[in-house]
Short mmCIF file of C-alpha atoms (C1' of nucleotides) in Angstrom, two decimals:
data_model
loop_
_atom_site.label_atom_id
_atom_site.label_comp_id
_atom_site.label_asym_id
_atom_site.label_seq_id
_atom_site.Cartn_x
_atom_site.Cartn_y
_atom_site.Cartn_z
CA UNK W 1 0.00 0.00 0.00
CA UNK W 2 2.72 1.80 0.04
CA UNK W 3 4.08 4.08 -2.61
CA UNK W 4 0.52 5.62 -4.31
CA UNK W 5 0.73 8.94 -5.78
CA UNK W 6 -2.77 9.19 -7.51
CA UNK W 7 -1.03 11.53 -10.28
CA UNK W 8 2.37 9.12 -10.80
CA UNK W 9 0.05 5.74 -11.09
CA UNK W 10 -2.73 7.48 -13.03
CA UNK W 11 -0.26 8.81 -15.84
CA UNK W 12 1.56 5.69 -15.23
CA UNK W 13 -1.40 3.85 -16.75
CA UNK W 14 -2.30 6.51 -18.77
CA UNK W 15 1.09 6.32 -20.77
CA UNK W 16 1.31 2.63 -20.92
CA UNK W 17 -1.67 2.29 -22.39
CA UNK W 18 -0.12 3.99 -25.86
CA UNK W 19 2.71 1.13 -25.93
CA UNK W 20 4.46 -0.87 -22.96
CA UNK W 21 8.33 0.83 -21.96
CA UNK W 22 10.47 0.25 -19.06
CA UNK W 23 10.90 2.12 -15.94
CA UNK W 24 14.00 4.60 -17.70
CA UNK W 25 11.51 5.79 -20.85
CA UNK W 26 8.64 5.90 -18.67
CA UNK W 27 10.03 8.54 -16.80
CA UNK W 28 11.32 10.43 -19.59
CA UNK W 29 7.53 10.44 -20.95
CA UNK W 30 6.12 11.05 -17.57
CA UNK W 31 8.42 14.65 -17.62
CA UNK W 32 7.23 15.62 -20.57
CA UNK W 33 3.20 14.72 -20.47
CA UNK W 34 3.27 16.15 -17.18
CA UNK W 35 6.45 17.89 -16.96
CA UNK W 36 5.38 21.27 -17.41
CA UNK W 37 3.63 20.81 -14.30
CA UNK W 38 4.91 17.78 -11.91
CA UNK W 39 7.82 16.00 -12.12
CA UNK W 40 9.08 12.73 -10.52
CA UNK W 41 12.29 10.72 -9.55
CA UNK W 42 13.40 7.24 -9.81
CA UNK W 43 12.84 6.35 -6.16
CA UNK W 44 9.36 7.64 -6.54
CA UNK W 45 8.70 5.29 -9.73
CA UNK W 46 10.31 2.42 -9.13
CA UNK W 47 8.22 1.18 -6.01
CA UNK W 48 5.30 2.84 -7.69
CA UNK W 49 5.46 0.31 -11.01
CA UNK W 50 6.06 -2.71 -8.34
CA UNK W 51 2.64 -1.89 -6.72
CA UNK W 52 0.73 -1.19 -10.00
CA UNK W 53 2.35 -4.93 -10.44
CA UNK W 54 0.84 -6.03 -7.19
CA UNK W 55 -2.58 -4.74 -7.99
CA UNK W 56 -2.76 -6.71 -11.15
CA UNK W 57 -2.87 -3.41 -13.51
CA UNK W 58 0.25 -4.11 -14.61
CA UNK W 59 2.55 -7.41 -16.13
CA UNK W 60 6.30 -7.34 -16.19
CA UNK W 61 7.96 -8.42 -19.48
CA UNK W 62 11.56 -9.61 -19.76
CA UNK W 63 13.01 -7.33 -22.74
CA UNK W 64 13.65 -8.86 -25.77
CA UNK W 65 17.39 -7.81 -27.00
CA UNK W 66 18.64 -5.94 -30.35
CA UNK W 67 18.80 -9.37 -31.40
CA UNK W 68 15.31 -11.98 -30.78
CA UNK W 69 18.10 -13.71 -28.14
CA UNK W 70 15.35 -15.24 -25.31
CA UNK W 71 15.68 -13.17 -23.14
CA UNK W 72 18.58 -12.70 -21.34
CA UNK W 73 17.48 -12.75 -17.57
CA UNK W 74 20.62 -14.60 -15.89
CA UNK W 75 23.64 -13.27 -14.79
CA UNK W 76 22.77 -9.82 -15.99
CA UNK W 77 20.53 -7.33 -15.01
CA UNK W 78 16.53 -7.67 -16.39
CA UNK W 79 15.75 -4.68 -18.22
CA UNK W 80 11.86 -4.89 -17.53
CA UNK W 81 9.06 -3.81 -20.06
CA UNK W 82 5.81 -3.29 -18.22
CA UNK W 83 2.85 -4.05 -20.30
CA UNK W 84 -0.71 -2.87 -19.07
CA UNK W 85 -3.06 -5.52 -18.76
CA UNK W 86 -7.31 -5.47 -19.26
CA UNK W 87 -7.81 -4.77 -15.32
CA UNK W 88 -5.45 -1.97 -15.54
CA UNK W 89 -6.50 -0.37 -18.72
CA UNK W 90 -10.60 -0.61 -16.90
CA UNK W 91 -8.92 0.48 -13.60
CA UNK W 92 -7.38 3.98 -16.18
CA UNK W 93 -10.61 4.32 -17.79
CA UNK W 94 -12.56 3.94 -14.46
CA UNK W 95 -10.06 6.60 -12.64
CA UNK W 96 -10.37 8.77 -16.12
CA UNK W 97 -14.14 9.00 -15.44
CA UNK W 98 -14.62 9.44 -12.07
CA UNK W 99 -16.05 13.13 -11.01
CA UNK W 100 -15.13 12.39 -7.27
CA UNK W 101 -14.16 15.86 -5.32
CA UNK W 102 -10.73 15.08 -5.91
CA UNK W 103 -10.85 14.92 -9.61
CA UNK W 104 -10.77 18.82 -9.90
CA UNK W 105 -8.09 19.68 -8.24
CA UNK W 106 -4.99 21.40 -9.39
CA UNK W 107 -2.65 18.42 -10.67
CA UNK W 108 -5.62 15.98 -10.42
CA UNK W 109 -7.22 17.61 -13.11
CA UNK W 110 -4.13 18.70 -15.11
CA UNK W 111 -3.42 15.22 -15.20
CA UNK W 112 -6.73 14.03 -16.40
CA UNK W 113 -6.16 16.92 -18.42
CA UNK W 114 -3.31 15.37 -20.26
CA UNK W 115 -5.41 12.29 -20.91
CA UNK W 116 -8.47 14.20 -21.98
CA UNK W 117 -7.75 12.49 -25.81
CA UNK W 118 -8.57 8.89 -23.85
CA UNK W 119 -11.93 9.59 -23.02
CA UNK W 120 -15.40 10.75 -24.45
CA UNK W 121 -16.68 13.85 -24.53
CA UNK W 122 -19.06 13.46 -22.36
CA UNK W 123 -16.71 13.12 -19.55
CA UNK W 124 -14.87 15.92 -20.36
CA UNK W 125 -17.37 18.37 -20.77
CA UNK W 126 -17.94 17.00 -16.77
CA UNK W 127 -14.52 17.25 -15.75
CA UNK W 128 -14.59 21.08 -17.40
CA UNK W 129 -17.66 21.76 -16.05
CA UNK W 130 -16.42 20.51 -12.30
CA UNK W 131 -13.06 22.09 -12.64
CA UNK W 132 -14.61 25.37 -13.28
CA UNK W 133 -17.29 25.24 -10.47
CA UNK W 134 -13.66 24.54 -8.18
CA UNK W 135 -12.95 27.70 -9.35
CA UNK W 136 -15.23 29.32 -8.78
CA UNK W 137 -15.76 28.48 -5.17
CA UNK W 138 -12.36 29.46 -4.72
CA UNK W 139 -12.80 32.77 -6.21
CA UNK W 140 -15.37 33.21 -3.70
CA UNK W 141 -13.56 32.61 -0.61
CA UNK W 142 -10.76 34.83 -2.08
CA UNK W 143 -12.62 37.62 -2.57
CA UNK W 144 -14.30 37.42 0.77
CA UNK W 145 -11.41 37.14 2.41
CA UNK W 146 -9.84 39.91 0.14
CA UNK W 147 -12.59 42.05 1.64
CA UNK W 148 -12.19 41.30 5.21
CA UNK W 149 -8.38 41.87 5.38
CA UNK W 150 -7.91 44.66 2.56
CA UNK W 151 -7.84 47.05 5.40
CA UNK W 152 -4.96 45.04 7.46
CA UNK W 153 -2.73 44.03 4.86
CA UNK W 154 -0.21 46.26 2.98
CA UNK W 155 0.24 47.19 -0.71
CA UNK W 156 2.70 43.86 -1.23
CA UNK W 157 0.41 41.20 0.42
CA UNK W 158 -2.68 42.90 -1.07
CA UNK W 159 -1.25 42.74 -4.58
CA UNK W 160 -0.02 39.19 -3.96
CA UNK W 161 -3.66 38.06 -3.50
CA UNK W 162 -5.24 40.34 -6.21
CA UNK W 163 -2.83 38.81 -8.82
CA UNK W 164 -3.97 35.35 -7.29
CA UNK W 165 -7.41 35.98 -7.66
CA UNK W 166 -6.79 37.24 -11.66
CA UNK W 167 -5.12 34.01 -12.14
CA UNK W 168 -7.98 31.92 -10.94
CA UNK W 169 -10.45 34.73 -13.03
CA UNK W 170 -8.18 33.73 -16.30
CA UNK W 171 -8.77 30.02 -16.07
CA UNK W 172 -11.95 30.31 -15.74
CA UNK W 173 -11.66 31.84 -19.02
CA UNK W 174 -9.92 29.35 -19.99
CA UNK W 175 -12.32 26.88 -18.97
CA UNK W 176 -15.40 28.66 -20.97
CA UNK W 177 -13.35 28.48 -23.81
CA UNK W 178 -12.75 24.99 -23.46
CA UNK W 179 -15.98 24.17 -22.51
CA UNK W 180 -17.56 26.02 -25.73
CA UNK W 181 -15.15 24.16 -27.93
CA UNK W 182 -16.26 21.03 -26.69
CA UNK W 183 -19.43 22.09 -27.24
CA UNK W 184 -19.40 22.82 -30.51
CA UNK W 185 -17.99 19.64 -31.10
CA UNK W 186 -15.07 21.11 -33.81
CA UNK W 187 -12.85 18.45 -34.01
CA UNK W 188 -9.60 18.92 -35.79
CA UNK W 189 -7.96 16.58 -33.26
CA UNK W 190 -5.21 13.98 -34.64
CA UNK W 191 -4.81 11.79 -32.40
CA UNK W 192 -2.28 11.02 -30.24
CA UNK W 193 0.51 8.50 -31.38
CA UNK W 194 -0.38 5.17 -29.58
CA UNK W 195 -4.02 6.44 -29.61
CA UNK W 196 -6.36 4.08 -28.72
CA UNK W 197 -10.28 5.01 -27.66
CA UNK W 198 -12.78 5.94 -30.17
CA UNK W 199 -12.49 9.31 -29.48
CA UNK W 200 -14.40 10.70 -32.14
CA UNK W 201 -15.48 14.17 -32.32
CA UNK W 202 -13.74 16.21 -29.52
CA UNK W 203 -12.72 19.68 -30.50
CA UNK W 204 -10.99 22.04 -28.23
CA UNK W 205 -8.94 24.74 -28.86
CA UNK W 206 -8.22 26.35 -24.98
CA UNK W 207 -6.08 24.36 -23.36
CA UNK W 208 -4.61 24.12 -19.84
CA UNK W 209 -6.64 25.30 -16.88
CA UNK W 210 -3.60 24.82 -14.39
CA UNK W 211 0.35 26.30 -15.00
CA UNK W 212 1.53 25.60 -11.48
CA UNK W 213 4.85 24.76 -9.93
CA UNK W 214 7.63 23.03 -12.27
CA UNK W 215 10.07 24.79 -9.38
CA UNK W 216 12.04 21.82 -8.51
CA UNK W 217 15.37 22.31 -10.33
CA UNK W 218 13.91 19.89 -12.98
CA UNK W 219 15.00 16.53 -12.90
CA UNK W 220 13.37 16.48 -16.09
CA UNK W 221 15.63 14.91 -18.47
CA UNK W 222 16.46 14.75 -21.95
CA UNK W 223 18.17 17.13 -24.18
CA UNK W 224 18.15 20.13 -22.49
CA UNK W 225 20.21 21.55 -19.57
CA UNK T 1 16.83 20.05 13.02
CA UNK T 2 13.80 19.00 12.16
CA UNK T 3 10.53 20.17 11.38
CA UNK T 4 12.55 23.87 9.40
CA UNK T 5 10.52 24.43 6.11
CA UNK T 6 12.17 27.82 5.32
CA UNK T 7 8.93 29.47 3.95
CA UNK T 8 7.00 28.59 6.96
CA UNK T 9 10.52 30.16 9.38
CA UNK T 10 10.55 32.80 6.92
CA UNK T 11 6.81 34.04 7.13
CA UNK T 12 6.98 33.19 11.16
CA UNK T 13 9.72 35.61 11.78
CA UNK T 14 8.49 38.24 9.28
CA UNK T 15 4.82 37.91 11.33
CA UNK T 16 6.16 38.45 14.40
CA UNK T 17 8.04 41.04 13.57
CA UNK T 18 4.92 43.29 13.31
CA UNK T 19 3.98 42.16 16.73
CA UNK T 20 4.30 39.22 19.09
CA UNK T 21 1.88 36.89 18.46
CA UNK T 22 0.45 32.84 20.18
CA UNK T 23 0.44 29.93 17.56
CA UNK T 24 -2.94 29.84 17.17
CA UNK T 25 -3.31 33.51 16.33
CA UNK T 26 -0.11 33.08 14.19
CA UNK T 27 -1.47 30.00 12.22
CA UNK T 28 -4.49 32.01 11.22
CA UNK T 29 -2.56 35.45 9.90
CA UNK T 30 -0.28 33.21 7.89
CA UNK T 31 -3.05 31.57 6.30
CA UNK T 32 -3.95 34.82 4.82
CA UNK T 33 -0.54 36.97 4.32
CA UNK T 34 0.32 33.44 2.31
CA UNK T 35 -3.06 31.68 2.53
CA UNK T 36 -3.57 32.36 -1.59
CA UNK T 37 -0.45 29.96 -2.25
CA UNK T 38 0.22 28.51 1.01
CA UNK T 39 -1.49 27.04 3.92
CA UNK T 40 -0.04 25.66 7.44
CA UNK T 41 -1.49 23.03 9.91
CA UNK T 42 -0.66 23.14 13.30
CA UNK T 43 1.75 20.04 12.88
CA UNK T 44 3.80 21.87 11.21
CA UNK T 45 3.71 24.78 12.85
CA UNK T 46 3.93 24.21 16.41
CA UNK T 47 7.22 22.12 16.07
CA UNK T 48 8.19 25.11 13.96
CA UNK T 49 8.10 27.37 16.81
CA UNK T 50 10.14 25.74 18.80
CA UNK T 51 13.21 25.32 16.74
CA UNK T 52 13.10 28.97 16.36
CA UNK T 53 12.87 29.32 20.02
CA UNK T 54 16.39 26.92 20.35
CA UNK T 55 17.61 28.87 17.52
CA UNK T 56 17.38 32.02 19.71
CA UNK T 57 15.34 34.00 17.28
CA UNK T 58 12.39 33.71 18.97
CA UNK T 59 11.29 34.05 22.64
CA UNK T 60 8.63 32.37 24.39
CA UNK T 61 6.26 34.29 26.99
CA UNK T 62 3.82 33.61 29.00
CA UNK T 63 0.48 35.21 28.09
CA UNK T 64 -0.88 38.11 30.38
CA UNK T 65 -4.54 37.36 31.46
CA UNK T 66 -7.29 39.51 30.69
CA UNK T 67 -6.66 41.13 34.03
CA UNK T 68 -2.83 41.78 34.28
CA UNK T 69 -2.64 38.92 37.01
CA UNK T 70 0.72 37.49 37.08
CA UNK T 71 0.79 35.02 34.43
CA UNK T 72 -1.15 31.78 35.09
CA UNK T 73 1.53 28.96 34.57
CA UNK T 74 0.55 26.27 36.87
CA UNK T 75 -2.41 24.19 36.85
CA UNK T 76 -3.69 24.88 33.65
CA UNK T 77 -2.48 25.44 30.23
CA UNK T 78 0.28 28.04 29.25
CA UNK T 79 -1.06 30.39 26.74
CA UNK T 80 2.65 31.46 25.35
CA UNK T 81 3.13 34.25 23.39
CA UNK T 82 6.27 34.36 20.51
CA UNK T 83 8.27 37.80 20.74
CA UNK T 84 11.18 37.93 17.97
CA UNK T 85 14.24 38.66 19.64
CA UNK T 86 16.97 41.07 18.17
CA UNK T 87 18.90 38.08 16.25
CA UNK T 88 15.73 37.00 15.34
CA UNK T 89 14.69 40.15 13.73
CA UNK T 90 19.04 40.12 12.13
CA UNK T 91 18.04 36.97 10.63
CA UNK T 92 14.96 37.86 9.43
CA UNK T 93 16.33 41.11 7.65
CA UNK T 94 19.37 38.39 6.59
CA UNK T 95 16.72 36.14 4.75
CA UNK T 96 14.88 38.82 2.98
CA UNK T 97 17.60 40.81 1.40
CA UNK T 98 19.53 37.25 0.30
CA UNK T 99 19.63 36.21 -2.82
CA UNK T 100 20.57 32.65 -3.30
CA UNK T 101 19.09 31.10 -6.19
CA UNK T 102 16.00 29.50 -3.95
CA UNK T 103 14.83 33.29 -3.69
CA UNK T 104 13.69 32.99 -7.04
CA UNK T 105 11.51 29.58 -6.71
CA UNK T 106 7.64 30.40 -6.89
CA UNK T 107 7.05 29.76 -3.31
CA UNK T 108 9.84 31.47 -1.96
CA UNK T 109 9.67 34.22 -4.28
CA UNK T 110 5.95 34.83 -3.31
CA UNK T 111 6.64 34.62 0.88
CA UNK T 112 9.25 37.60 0.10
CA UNK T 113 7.31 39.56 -1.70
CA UNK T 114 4.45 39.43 0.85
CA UNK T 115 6.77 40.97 2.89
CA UNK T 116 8.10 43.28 0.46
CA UNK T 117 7.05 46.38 2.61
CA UNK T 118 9.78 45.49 5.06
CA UNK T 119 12.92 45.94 3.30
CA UNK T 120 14.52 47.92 0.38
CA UNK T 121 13.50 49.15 -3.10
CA UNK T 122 17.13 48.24 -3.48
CA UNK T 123 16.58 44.53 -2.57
CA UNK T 124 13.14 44.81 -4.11
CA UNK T 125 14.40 45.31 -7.54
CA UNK T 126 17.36 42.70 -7.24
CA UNK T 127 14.46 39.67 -6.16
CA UNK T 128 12.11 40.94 -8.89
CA UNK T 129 14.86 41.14 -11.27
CA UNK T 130 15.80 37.34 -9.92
CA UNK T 131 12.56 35.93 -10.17
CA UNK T 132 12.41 37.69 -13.83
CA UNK T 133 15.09 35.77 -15.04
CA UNK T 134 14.26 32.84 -13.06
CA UNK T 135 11.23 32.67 -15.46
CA UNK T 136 12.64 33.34 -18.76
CA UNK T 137 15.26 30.01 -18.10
CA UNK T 138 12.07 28.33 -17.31
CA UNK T 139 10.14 29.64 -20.49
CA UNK T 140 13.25 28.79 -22.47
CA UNK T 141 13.33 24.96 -21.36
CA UNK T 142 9.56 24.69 -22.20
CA UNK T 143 9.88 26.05 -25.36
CA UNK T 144 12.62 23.64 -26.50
CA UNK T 145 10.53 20.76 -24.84
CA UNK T 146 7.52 22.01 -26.95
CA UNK T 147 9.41 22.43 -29.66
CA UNK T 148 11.00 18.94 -29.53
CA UNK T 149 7.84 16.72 -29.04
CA UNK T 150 4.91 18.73 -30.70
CA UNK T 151 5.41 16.13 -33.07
CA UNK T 152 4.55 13.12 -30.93
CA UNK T 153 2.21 13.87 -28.45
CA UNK T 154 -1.76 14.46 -28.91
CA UNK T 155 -3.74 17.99 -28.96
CA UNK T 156 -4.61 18.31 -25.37
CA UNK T 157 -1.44 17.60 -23.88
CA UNK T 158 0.48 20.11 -26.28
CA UNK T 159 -2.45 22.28 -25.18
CA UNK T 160 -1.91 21.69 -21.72
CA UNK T 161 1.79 22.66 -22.43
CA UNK T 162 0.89 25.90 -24.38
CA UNK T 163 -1.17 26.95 -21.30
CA UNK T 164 1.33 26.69 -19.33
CA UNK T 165 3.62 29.00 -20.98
CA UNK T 166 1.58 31.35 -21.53
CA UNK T 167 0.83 32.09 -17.66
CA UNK T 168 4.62 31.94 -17.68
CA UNK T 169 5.09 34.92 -19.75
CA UNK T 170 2.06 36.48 -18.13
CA UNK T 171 3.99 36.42 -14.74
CA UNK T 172 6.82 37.91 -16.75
CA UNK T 173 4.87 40.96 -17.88
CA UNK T 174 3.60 41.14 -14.77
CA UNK T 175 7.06 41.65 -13.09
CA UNK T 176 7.95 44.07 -15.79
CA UNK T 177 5.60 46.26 -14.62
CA UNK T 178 6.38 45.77 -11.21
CA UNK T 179 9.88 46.85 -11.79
CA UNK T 180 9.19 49.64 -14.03
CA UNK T 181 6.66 50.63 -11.03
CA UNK T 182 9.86 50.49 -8.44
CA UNK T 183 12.14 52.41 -10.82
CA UNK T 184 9.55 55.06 -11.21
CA UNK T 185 9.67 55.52 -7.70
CA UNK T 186 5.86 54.70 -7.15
CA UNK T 187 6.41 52.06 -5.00
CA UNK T 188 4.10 53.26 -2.57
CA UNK T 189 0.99 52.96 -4.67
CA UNK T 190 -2.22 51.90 -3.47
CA UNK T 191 -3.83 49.87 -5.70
CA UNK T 192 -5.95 47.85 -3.66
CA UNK T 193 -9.31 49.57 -2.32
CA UNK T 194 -10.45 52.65 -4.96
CA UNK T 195 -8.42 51.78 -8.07
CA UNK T 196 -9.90 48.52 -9.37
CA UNK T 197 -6.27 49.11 -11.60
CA UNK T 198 -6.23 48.86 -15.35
CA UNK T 199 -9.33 46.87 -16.58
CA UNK T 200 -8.11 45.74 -19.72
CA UNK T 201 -5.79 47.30 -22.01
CA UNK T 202 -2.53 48.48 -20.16
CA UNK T 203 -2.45 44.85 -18.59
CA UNK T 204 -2.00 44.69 -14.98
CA UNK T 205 -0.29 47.12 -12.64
CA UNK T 206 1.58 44.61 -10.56
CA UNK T 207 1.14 42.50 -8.58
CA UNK T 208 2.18 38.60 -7.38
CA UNK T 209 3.85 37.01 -9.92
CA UNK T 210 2.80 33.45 -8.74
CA UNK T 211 -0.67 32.20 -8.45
CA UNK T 212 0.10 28.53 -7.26
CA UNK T 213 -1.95 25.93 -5.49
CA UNK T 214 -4.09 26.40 -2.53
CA UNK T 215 -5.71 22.51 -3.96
CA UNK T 216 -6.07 21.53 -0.25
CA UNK T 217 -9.21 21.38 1.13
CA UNK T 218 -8.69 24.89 2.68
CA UNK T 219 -8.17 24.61 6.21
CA UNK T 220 -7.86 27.98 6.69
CA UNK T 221 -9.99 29.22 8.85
CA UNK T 222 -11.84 32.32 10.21
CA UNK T 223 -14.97 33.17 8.77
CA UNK T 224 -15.40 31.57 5.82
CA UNK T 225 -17.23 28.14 4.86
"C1'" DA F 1 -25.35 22.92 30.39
"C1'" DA F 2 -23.73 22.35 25.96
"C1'" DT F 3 -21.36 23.78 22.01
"C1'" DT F 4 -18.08 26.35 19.66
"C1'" DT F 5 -13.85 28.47 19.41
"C1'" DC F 6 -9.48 29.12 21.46
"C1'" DA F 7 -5.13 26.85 22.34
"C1'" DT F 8 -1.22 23.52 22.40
"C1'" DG F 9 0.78 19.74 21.29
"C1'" DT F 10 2.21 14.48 19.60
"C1'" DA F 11 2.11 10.12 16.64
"C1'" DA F 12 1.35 7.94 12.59
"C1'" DT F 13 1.16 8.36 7.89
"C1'" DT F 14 1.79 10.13 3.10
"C1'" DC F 15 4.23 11.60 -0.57
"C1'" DG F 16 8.19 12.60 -2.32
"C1'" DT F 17 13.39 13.63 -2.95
"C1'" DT F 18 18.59 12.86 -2.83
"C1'" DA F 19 22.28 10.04 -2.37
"C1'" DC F 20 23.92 5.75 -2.82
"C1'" DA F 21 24.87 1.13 -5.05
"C1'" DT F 22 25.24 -1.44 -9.19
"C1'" DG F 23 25.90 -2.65 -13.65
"C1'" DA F 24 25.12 -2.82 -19.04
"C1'" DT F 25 25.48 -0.51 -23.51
"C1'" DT F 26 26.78 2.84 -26.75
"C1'" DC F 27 29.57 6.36 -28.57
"C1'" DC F 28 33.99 8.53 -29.33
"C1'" DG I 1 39.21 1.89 -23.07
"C1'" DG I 2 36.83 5.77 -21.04
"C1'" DA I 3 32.76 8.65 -20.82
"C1'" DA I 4 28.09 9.27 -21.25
"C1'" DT I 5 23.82 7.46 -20.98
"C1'" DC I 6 20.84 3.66 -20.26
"C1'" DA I 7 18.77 1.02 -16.56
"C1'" DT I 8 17.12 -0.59 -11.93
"C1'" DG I 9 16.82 -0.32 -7.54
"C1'" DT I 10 17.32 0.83 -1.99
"C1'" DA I 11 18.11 3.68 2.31
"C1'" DA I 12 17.96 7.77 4.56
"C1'" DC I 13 15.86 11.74 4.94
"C1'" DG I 14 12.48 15.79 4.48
"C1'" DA I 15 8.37 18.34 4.67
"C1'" DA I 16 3.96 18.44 5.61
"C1'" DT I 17 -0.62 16.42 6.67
"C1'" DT I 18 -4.32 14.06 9.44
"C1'" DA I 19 -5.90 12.16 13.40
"C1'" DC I 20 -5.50 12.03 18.01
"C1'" DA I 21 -5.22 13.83 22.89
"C1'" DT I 22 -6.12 17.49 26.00
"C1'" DG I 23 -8.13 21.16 28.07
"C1'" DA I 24 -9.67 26.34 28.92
"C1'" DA I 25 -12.75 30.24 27.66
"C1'" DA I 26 -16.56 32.29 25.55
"C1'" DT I 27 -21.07 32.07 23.68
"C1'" DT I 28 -25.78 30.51 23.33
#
DNA sequence: AATTTCATGTAATTCGTTACATGATTCC
DNA sequence: GGAATCATGTAACGAATTACATGAAATT
């Protein structure tokens, strides 16, 4: 029980679901789905895959070498290819769909977010519609509390939580947009390289509801640097 | 050495600076200086406390009743009250005006500007300068990363990328007028109350150049829910 | 009298990172 | 043959949360 992250096992599933990879590539995908947002470390992935294991979601695979060679699993180390099997791909779809409180929160729903080309419309227009209302309720308590301690405060803090309270205003924005896209059901969508899902009709053109942190020195990987 | 969380120490200090304060009291003004990106639970914060006190830069003290009887300290529950002591308020000056590259991170960058008011234009303009280039590294890296795999992934996680920049260069404008605002000498500006600042065209008159998370559950507290 | 709010703390748990340990493969 | 990068893992630590434990003071 161990080792959950919600975000890491969801986009875990999410990824494998294109095409099976080891632990190394996963990660290297996992920065650049989600990097922009959330990135994660080897000691945070590793135990993570061997519980998805545990749970059934997902098989290990021996990898097969540059050659067809059987496997070489002896004497040197197993490079493992983990394959997502028919509970785990239901247990992704299942987690894709769910409109629990949880699912509109920050990285909960950029994640979903990233995944949005999985699933039907129908559940995204509900995950939109849910994010937003978030919002919203968070506007609220901003501004009320943006009224009760204007007087207190100073310039600095003041300005700190007016430019707060824009940010939420412009996804909201963000969010109609989205919404009204969906909506109008243009879809110029290609779809994503491993695909999968009927996912029909879609159209969007807004985008990302959430920016947040992406402080960490980024781990991230590839290229750059 | 435990329980040190530098943004939490930071915002302690620079609270009780202002005047000495009790945890509890303390727990609910940081949860609005901060509250818009940053919340505190008691678990945190109590342990907090008292590594400052061992670190010298605080002072514990008992509470004076209502009526100035001599402090109540036996047979029922201390009430103390934090007082920052001179090398507390050294260290807190010491934190504020350093520049290190964690000054620049969203979190840390946002706890120093909320206390902005206490230090400097000088410093001012060196952090906002920081943070500005802080940002453009970061916009650079996600630009190469979009550039590099706009190719292989699908429409809604490229738009969940594109998003993201974009509130990255918004902050960035944002700090430009900050700065500009600082070298113009208007630092003293009071936006909040009457203004309503620039509605659309002219952008933003400054302002926090992080918006950030604030996903929990909210356990602020006063008023509100 | 009962409930809420004030007030202080500790223990267990969660989620994650960094540093370490190990070794294969590929490129120069 | 040496460096970089691929590849997999573990141990120690860090930062913060939630749930628990306790009790006083104010309000209704």
């Amino acid at each position: 029980m161990s080792r959950r992250s919600g975000i890491l096992e969801f986009a875990v599933l999410g990824l494998l679901r294109e095409s099976p990879m080891h632990g190394y590539e996963l990660r290297k995908r996992l920065n650049t789905s989600l990097g922009v947002f959330r990135a994660f470390s080897y000691g945070t992935l590793y135990p993570c895959l061997k519980t998805l294991v545990a749970s059934g979601w997902l098989i290990e695979e021996p990898a097969a070498g540059p050659s067809d060679a059987p496997a070489p699993l002896t004497g040197r180390r197993a490079k493992i290819v983990y394959r997502l099997t028919a509970e785990g791909k239901e247990h992704f779809e299942d987690l894709l769909s769910q409109t629990g409180p949880d699912a509109y929160e920050d990285e909960h729903f950029a994640a979903r977010f990233a995944f949005f080309g999985q699933t039907s419309r129908d559940v995204r227009m509900r995950v939109l519609e849910g994010r937003r209302s978030r919002l919203e309720e968070r506007l609220e308590k901003m501004r009320l509390s943006f009224a009760r301690t204007r007087e207190r405060l100073d310039d600095y803090t003041l300005e700190l939580q007016r430019h707060g309270m824009e940010s939420v205003e412009r996804e909201v924005r963000w969010l109609n947009e989205l919404i009204e896209s969906e909506r109008a059901g243009r879809d110029q969508r290609k779809p994503g390289p491993g695909d999968a899902a009927q996912q029909d009709t879609s159209g969007e053109t807004g985008g990302l509801p959430r920016h947040r942190d992406s402080t960490r020195p980024d781990p991230s990987d590839d290229t750059a640097t």
